[in-house]
Coordinates of C-alpha atoms in Angstrom, one line a residue:
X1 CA 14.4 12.8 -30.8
X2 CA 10.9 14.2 -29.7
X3 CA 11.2 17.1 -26.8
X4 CA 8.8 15.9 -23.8
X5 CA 7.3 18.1 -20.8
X6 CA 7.9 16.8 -17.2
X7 CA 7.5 18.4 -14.2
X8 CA 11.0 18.0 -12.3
X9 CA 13.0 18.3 -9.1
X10 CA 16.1 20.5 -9.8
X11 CA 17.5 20.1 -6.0
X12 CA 16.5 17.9 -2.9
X13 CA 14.1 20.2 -1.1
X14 CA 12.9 22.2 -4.2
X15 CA 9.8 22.5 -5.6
X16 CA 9.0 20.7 -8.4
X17 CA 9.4 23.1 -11.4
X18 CA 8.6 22.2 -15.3
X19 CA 11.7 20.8 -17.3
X20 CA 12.1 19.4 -20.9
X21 CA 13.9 16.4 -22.6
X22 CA 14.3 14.4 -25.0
X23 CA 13.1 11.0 -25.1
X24 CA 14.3 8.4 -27.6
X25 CA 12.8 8.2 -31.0
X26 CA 10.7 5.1 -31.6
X27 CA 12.6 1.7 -32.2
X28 CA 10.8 -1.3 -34.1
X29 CA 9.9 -3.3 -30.8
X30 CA 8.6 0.3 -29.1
X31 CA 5.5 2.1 -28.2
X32 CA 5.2 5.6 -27.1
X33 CA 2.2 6.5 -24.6
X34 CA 1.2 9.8 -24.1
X35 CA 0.7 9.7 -20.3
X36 CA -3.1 10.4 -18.5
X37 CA -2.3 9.4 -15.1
X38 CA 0.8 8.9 -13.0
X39 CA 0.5 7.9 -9.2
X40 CA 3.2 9.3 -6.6
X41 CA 4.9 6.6 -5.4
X42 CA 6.7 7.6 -1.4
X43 CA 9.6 6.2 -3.5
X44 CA 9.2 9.1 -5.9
X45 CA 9.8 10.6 -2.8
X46 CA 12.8 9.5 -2.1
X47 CA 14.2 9.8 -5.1
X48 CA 13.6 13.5 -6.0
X49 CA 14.7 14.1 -1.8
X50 CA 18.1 12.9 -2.5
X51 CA 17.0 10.3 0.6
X52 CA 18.8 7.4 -1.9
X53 CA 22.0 8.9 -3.2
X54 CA 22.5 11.5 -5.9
X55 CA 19.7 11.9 -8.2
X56 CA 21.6 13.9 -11.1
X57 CA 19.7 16.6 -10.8
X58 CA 16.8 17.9 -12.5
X59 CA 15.4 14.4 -12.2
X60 CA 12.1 13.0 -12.8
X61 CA 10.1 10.3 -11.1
X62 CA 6.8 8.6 -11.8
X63 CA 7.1 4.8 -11.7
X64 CA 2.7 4.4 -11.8
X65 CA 2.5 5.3 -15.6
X66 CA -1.0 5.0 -17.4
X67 CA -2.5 6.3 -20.8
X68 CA -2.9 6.3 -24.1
X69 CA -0.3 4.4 -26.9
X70 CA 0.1 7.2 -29.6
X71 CA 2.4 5.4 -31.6
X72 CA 4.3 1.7 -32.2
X73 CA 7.2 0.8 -33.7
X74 CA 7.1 -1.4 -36.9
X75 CA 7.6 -4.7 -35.2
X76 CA 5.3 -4.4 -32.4
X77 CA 2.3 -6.9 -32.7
X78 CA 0.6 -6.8 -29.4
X79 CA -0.4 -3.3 -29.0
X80 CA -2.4 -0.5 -31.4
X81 CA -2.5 3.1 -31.4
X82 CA -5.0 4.1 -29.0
X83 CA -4.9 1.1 -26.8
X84 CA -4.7 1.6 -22.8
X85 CA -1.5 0.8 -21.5
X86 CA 0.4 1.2 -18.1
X87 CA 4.4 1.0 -17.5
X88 CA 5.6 0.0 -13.9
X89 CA 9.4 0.6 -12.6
X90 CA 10.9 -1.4 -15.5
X91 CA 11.5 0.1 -19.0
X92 CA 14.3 -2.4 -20.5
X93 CA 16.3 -5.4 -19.7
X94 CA 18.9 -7.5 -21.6
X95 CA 16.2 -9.8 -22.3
X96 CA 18.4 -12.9 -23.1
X97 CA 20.0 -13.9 -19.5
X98 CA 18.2 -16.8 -17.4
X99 CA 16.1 -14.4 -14.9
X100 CA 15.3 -12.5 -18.1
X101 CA 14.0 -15.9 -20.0
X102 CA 12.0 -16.6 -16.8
X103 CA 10.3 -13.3 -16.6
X104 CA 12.2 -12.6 -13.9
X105 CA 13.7 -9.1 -15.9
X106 CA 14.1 -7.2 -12.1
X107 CA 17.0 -10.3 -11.6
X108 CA 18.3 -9.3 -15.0
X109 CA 21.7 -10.3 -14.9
X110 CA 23.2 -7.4 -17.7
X111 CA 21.0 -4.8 -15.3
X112 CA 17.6 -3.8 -15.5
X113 CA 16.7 -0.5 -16.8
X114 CA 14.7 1.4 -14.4
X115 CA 11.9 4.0 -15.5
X116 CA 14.0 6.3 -13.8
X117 CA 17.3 6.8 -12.5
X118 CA 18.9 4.8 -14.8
X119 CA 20.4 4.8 -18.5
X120 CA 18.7 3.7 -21.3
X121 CA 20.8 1.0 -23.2
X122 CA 19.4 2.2 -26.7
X123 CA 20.9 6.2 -26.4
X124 CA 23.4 6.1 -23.2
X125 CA 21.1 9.1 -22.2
X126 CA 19.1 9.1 -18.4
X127 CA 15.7 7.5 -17.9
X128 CA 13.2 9.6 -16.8
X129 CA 9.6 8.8 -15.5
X130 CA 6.1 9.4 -15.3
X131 CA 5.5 13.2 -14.3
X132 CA 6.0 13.9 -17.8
X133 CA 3.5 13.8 -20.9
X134 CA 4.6 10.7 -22.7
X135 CA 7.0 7.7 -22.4
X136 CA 8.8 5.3 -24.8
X137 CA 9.3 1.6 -23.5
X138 CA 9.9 -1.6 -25.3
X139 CA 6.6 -3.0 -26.3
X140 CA 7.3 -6.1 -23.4
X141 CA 7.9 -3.7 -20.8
X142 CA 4.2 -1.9 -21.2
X143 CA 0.8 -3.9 -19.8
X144 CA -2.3 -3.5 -21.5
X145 CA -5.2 -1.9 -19.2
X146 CA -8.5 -2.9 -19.9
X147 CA -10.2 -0.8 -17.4
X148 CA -12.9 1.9 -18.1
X149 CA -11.1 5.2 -18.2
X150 CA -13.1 6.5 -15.5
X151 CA -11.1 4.7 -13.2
X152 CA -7.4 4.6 -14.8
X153 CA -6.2 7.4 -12.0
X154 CA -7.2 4.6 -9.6
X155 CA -5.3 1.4 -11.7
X156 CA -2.1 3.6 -11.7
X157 CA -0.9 3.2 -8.0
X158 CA -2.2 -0.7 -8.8
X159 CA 1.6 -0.7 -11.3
X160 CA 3.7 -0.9 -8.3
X161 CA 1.7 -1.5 -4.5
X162 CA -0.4 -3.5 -6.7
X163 CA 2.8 -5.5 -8.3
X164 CA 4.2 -5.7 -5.3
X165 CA 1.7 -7.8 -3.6
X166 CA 0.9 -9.7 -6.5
X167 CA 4.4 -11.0 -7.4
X168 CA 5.0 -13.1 -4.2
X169 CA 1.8 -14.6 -4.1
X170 CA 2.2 -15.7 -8.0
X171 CA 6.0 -16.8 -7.0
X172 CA 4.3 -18.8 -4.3
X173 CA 1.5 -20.2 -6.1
X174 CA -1.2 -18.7 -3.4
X175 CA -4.6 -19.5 -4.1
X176 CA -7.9 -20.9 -2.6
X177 CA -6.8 -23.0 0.5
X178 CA -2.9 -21.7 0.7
X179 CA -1.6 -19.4 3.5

């Protein structure tokens, strides 16, 4: 399994400090992206506080990943090495249960994987997130970004204030004339 570089919280009012992992090796339906820009999140926050339950320290947010796809597993079709892509706070889901089939993966019914603070199905080891140098996700779980690269540090906070927002007003069908 590849070694990756994060930057980490070891306790709840400690610095952040540099750790190392590893991250799964790449499955057929993966792609690893070697990370550019990560926003900082006030849940990030939270999280490396200890402000929503044990963390299991070190731990290691970042949940407004963009950059670059390095590498793709063998059965992945929609993405290419070198391609922009951004990951928001989902990495995995069961994929097969009716909120799943809907799109609807944050409902999943087996239990989402998170991007952190989770477990990844695949290796029973912890998920850990975007203040590190790269990330592998299921191939469904990571967007493509077609913006310039001048302005990706800008499009990463847009992967969850940006979700957030848009979500209900696709759930509700807002558009031109709806309030």
């Amino acid at each position: 399994m590849p070694v990756a570089h994060a930057w980490a919280a070891h306790a709840a009012h400690a610095p952040f400090a540099p750790f190392q992992f590893q991250r799964r090796a790449l499955e057929p339906n993966d792609v690893r992206i070697d990370i550019l820009y990560c926003g900082i999140c006030h849940s990030d926050v939270h999280f490396a506080r200890g402000e929503w339950g044990d963390p299991s320290y070190p731990c290691v947010p970042g949940h407004e990943i963009v950059g670059r796809v390095s590498a793709v597993g063998d059965a992945v079709r929609s993405f290419k090495v070198g391609d922009l892509a951004g990951v928001g706070c989902l990495v995995d889901s069961c994929g097969h249960c009716g909120a799943c089939e809907e799109g609807l993966e944050q409902y999943c019914d087996g239990g989402s994987t998170g991007t952190y603070m989770s477990v990844e199905a695949q290796t029973g080891l912890p998920t850990y997130g975007g203040y590190s140098d790269f990330i592998v996700v299921r191939e469904s779980f990571a967007l493509h970004v077609r913006h310039p690269e001048s302005d990706l540090a800008a499009v990463a906070p847009l992967l969850c204030a940006g979700i957030t927002l848009w979500s209900p007003l696709r759930h509700w069908q807002a558009g031109p004339g709806k309030k």
